[in-house]
Amino acid sequence: MSIESSQIVWPVNFVCTLVTESRILPNSYTFNISILPIETAPGGISIGYKKIRYFVDQYLHNSIFVAKDNPLLDNLVNSNNNIVIFPTEPYDLFVGHVLYSKFLAISEKYFHIDMINIDSVVGDNICYNIADSDSCGIDLEGNHWWNMDSTFTGHGVPESWGDLAGSDSPRFEPKIIKGGKKSEN
């Protein structure tokens, strides 16, 4: 990977549970997201970061990764964990391609993701470099959760981005604190 002077590499980590065939495995992922800024408006890159960070922290961390046709899926939908439904078994290469597509959809207004590197503990820390979501051997095109700028992961009701996407510029929100000169009585 060659790094340009305008390129930023952002490390992202999370833990989740993989359900593959009839096995349930705890896993820890490490991503390095290579970013090329495309916007110069104040706060644009920051909003893109915040949205991806929020998605990772709230919807990927401590979630359950499962294939859409896994027989255990029906038993998992009542858990309090977020369910992330993949088009195929959630092996590292496919997880990387799906999340690359999702991160592109989330950040396309703010910056370009040139490439991501992904590895996991279950995958013996073998690193995959992904720069094109079409090269994984599965069709990721269409109206799927990984192509949407939303918090949706294939199960449940998508929530809004809240304050994260509310403005394209940073807001100045001063907090007024009581205090000052002590009155003499």
mmCIF file of C-alpha atoms in Angstrom:
data_model
loop_
_atom_site.group_PDB
_atom_site.id
_atom_site.type_symbol
_atom_site.label_atom_id
_atom_site.label_comp_id
_atom_site.label_asym_id
_atom_site.label_seq_id
_atom_site.Cartn_x
_atom_site.Cartn_y
_atom_site.Cartn_z
ATOM 1 C CA MET A 1 0.000 0.000 0.000
ATOM 2 C CA SER A 2 1.496 3.296 -1.015
ATOM 3 C CA ILE A 3 0.496 6.218 1.153
ATOM 4 C CA GLU A 4 -0.020 9.637 -0.373
ATOM 5 C CA SER A 5 0.503 12.795 1.641
ATOM 6 C CA SER A 6 -3.256 13.440 1.663
ATOM 7 C CA GLN A 7 -4.082 9.930 2.838
ATOM 8 C CA ILE A 8 -5.108 9.068 6.391
ATOM 9 C CA VAL A 9 -4.995 5.574 7.883
ATOM 10 C CA TRP A 10 -7.478 5.008 10.678
ATOM 11 C CA PRO A 11 -7.324 1.864 12.862
ATOM 12 C CA VAL A 12 -10.680 0.441 14.008
ATOM 13 C CA ASN A 13 -11.201 -2.522 16.366
ATOM 14 C CA PHE A 14 -14.249 -4.387 17.619
ATOM 15 C CA VAL A 15 -15.271 -7.753 19.027
ATOM 16 C CA CYS A 16 -18.231 -9.822 17.910
ATOM 17 C CA THR A 17 -19.550 -13.365 17.784
ATOM 18 C CA LEU A 18 -19.378 -15.366 14.553
ATOM 19 C CA VAL A 19 -21.976 -17.990 13.772
ATOM 20 C CA THR A 20 -20.699 -20.263 11.007
ATOM 21 C CA GLU A 21 -22.581 -23.408 10.127
ATOM 22 C CA SER A 22 -23.299 -24.767 13.648
ATOM 23 C CA ARG A 23 -20.322 -23.151 15.433
ATOM 24 C CA ILE A 24 -20.444 -20.063 17.628
ATOM 25 C CA LEU A 25 -17.077 -18.344 17.984
ATOM 26 C CA PRO A 26 -15.988 -15.145 19.749
ATOM 27 C CA ASN A 27 -13.845 -13.002 17.469
ATOM 28 C CA SER A 28 -11.885 -9.769 17.476
ATOM 29 C CA TYR A 29 -11.474 -7.724 14.295
ATOM 30 C CA THR A 30 -8.899 -5.118 13.387
ATOM 31 C CA PHE A 31 -9.452 -2.784 10.432
ATOM 32 C CA ASN A 32 -7.173 -0.157 8.988
ATOM 33 C CA ILE A 33 -9.225 2.202 6.872
ATOM 34 C CA SER A 34 -7.235 4.181 4.305
ATOM 35 C CA ILE A 35 -8.995 7.501 3.690
ATOM 36 C CA LEU A 36 -8.552 10.111 0.962
ATOM 37 C CA PRO A 37 -10.266 13.402 1.819
ATOM 38 C CA ILE A 38 -12.613 14.725 -0.894
ATOM 39 C CA GLU A 39 -14.257 17.579 0.956
ATOM 40 C CA THR A 40 -12.727 20.720 2.303
ATOM 41 C CA ALA A 41 -15.787 22.035 4.158
ATOM 42 C CA PRO A 42 -15.157 22.368 7.898
ATOM 43 C CA GLY A 43 -16.357 19.320 9.784
ATOM 44 C CA GLY A 44 -17.054 17.138 6.724
ATOM 45 C CA ILE A 45 -14.373 14.569 7.429
ATOM 46 C CA SER A 46 -15.252 14.687 11.118
ATOM 47 C CA ILE A 47 -18.891 13.800 10.421
ATOM 48 C CA GLY A 48 -17.826 10.849 8.259
ATOM 49 C CA TYR A 49 -15.539 9.595 11.044
ATOM 50 C CA LYS A 50 -18.259 10.027 13.646
ATOM 51 C CA LYS A 51 -20.784 8.094 11.573
ATOM 52 C CA ILE A 52 -18.423 5.171 10.963
ATOM 53 C CA ARG A 53 -17.255 5.180 14.594
ATOM 54 C CA TYR A 54 -20.889 5.232 15.788
ATOM 55 C CA PHE A 55 -21.785 2.377 13.421
ATOM 56 C CA VAL A 56 -18.829 0.294 14.623
ATOM 57 C CA ASP A 57 -19.386 1.024 18.324
ATOM 58 C CA GLN A 58 -23.174 0.647 18.364
ATOM 59 C CA TYR A 59 -23.888 -1.917 15.633
ATOM 60 C CA LEU A 60 -20.776 -4.056 15.109
ATOM 61 C CA HIS A 61 -19.157 -4.197 18.553
ATOM 62 C CA ASN A 62 -20.629 -7.092 20.595
ATOM 63 C CA SER A 63 -22.877 -8.071 17.682
ATOM 64 C CA ILE A 64 -23.572 -11.457 16.132
ATOM 65 C CA PHE A 65 -22.379 -12.058 12.546
ATOM 66 C CA VAL A 66 -24.437 -14.716 10.758
ATOM 67 C CA ALA A 67 -25.274 -15.775 7.184
ATOM 68 C CA LYS A 68 -28.801 -15.076 5.955
ATOM 69 C CA ASP A 69 -29.488 -18.791 5.437
ATOM 70 C CA ASN A 70 -27.883 -20.114 8.648
ATOM 71 C CA PRO A 71 -30.329 -22.449 10.471
ATOM 72 C CA LEU A 72 -29.407 -20.867 13.838
ATOM 73 C CA LEU A 73 -30.565 -17.396 12.728
ATOM 74 C CA ASP A 74 -34.156 -17.945 13.925
ATOM 75 C CA ASN A 75 -32.864 -18.727 17.424
ATOM 76 C CA LEU A 76 -30.640 -15.623 17.519
ATOM 77 C CA VAL A 77 -33.129 -12.927 16.540
ATOM 78 C CA ASN A 78 -34.531 -12.667 20.073
ATOM 79 C CA SER A 79 -31.166 -11.898 21.653
ATOM 80 C CA ASN A 80 -30.336 -8.406 22.893
ATOM 81 C CA ASN A 81 -27.273 -8.310 20.641
ATOM 82 C CA ASN A 82 -27.393 -6.624 17.281
ATOM 83 C CA ILE A 83 -27.590 -9.192 14.466
ATOM 84 C CA VAL A 84 -25.485 -8.508 11.354
ATOM 85 C CA ILE A 85 -26.767 -10.632 8.484
ATOM 86 C CA PHE A 86 -24.308 -11.488 5.704
ATOM 87 C CA PRO A 87 -25.078 -12.875 2.230
ATOM 88 C CA THR A 88 -22.743 -15.817 2.899
ATOM 89 C CA GLU A 89 -20.876 -17.334 5.844
ATOM 90 C CA PRO A 90 -19.080 -14.490 7.679
ATOM 91 C CA TYR A 91 -15.500 -15.397 6.834
ATOM 92 C CA ASP A 92 -12.984 -12.559 7.103
ATOM 93 C CA LEU A 93 -12.683 -11.929 3.361
ATOM 94 C CA PHE A 94 -16.465 -11.610 2.929
ATOM 95 C CA VAL A 95 -16.865 -9.589 6.146
ATOM 96 C CA GLY A 96 -14.220 -7.209 4.824
ATOM 97 C CA HIS A 97 -15.924 -6.779 1.450
ATOM 98 C CA VAL A 98 -19.371 -6.238 2.973
ATOM 99 C CA LEU A 99 -18.088 -3.740 5.551
ATOM 100 C CA TYR A 100 -15.983 -1.989 2.897
ATOM 101 C CA SER A 101 -19.215 -1.432 0.943
ATOM 102 C CA LYS A 102 -21.014 -0.251 4.096
ATOM 103 C CA PHE A 103 -18.236 2.155 5.074
ATOM 104 C CA LEU A 104 -18.211 3.534 1.492
ATOM 105 C CA ALA A 105 -21.971 4.133 1.658
ATOM 106 C CA ILE A 106 -21.705 5.866 5.035
ATOM 107 C CA SER A 107 -18.763 8.105 4.139
ATOM 108 C CA GLU A 108 -19.238 8.891 0.440
ATOM 109 C CA LYS A 109 -20.266 12.515 1.135
ATOM 110 C CA TYR A 110 -17.239 13.188 3.333
ATOM 111 C CA PHE A 111 -14.225 11.191 2.117
ATOM 112 C CA HIS A 112 -13.206 8.315 -0.129
ATOM 113 C CA ILE A 113 -12.102 5.017 1.356
ATOM 114 C CA ASP A 114 -9.216 3.902 -0.798
ATOM 115 C CA MET A 115 -8.694 0.544 0.899
ATOM 116 C CA ILE A 116 -9.286 -1.351 4.098
ATOM 117 C CA ASN A 117 -7.126 -4.018 5.691
ATOM 118 C CA ILE A 118 -8.943 -6.579 7.828
ATOM 119 C CA ASP A 119 -7.752 -9.362 10.079
ATOM 120 C CA SER A 120 -9.221 -11.298 12.982
ATOM 121 C CA VAL A 121 -8.212 -13.623 15.773
ATOM 122 C CA VAL A 122 -10.314 -16.508 14.407
ATOM 123 C CA GLY A 123 -8.772 -15.927 10.962
ATOM 124 C CA ASP A 124 -5.280 -16.367 12.478
ATOM 125 C CA ASN A 125 -4.590 -12.654 11.889
ATOM 126 C CA ILE A 126 -4.212 -13.153 8.140
ATOM 127 C CA CYS A 127 -4.596 -9.676 6.671
ATOM 128 C CA TYR A 128 -6.821 -9.042 3.652
ATOM 129 C CA ASN A 129 -6.419 -5.818 1.654
ATOM 130 C CA ILE A 130 -9.699 -4.762 0.068
ATOM 131 C CA ALA A 131 -9.900 -1.922 -2.438
ATOM 132 C CA ASP A 132 -12.796 -3.122 -4.597
ATOM 133 C CA SER A 133 -16.006 -4.704 -3.341
ATOM 134 C CA ASP A 134 -16.580 -6.427 -6.693
ATOM 135 C CA SER A 135 -13.568 -8.722 -6.325
ATOM 136 C CA CYS A 136 -14.899 -11.010 -3.569
ATOM 137 C CA GLY A 137 -16.795 -13.489 -5.732
ATOM 138 C CA ILE A 138 -20.268 -12.665 -4.375
ATOM 139 C CA ASP A 139 -22.745 -10.171 -5.759
ATOM 140 C CA LEU A 140 -22.937 -7.205 -3.382
ATOM 141 C CA GLU A 141 -24.920 -4.949 -5.741
ATOM 142 C CA GLY A 142 -28.491 -3.969 -5.038
ATOM 143 C CA ASN A 143 -30.632 -2.577 -2.265
ATOM 144 C CA HIS A 144 -28.913 -4.312 0.648
ATOM 145 C CA TRP A 145 -28.002 -2.931 4.079
ATOM 146 C CA TRP A 146 -24.315 -2.724 3.154
ATOM 147 C CA ASN A 147 -25.116 -0.286 0.330
ATOM 148 C CA MET A 148 -27.183 2.085 2.503
ATOM 149 C CA ASP A 149 -26.093 5.168 4.434
ATOM 150 C CA SER A 150 -27.915 3.984 7.554
ATOM 151 C CA THR A 151 -27.403 2.039 10.756
ATOM 152 C CA PHE A 152 -29.271 -0.989 9.371
ATOM 153 C CA THR A 153 -27.441 -4.360 9.483
ATOM 154 C CA GLY A 154 -30.075 -6.638 7.965
ATOM 155 C CA HIS A 155 -32.162 -7.236 11.098
ATOM 156 C CA GLY A 156 -34.425 -5.042 13.150
ATOM 157 C CA VAL A 157 -35.457 -1.477 12.486
ATOM 158 C CA PRO A 158 -32.820 1.015 11.330
ATOM 159 C CA GLU A 159 -32.325 3.934 13.657
ATOM 160 C CA SER A 160 -31.461 7.455 12.604
ATOM 161 C CA TRP A 161 -27.983 8.897 12.736
ATOM 162 C CA GLY A 162 -29.298 11.385 15.260
ATOM 163 C CA ASP A 163 -27.075 14.405 15.746
ATOM 164 C CA LEU A 164 -24.228 12.840 13.760
ATOM 165 C CA ALA A 165 -25.659 13.712 10.347
ATOM 166 C CA GLY A 166 -27.632 16.787 11.335
ATOM 167 C CA SER A 167 -25.172 19.352 10.104
ATOM 168 C CA ASP A 168 -22.387 19.582 7.585
ATOM 169 C CA SER A 169 -20.461 22.031 9.720
ATOM 170 C CA PRO A 170 -19.335 21.947 13.320
ATOM 171 C CA ARG A 171 -21.724 23.505 15.792
ATOM 172 C CA PHE A 172 -20.662 25.867 18.513
ATOM 173 C CA GLU A 173 -22.752 25.036 21.545
ATOM 174 C CA PRO A 174 -21.511 26.953 24.573
ATOM 175 C CA LYS A 175 -22.587 25.762 27.987
ATOM 176 C CA ILE A 176 -23.469 28.465 30.494
ATOM 177 C CA ILE A 177 -22.207 27.726 33.968
ATOM 178 C CA LYS A 178 -23.497 29.666 36.947
ATOM 179 C CA GLY A 179 -20.780 31.394 38.826
ATOM 180 C CA GLY A 180 -18.843 34.556 38.768
ATOM 181 C CA LYS A 181 -18.420 37.188 41.398
ATOM 182 C CA LYS A 182 -19.536 36.246 44.847
ATOM 183 C CA SER A 183 -22.122 38.668 46.168
ATOM 184 C CA GLU A 184 -21.471 40.158 49.545
ATOM 185 C CA ASN A 185 -24.434 40.303 51.922
#
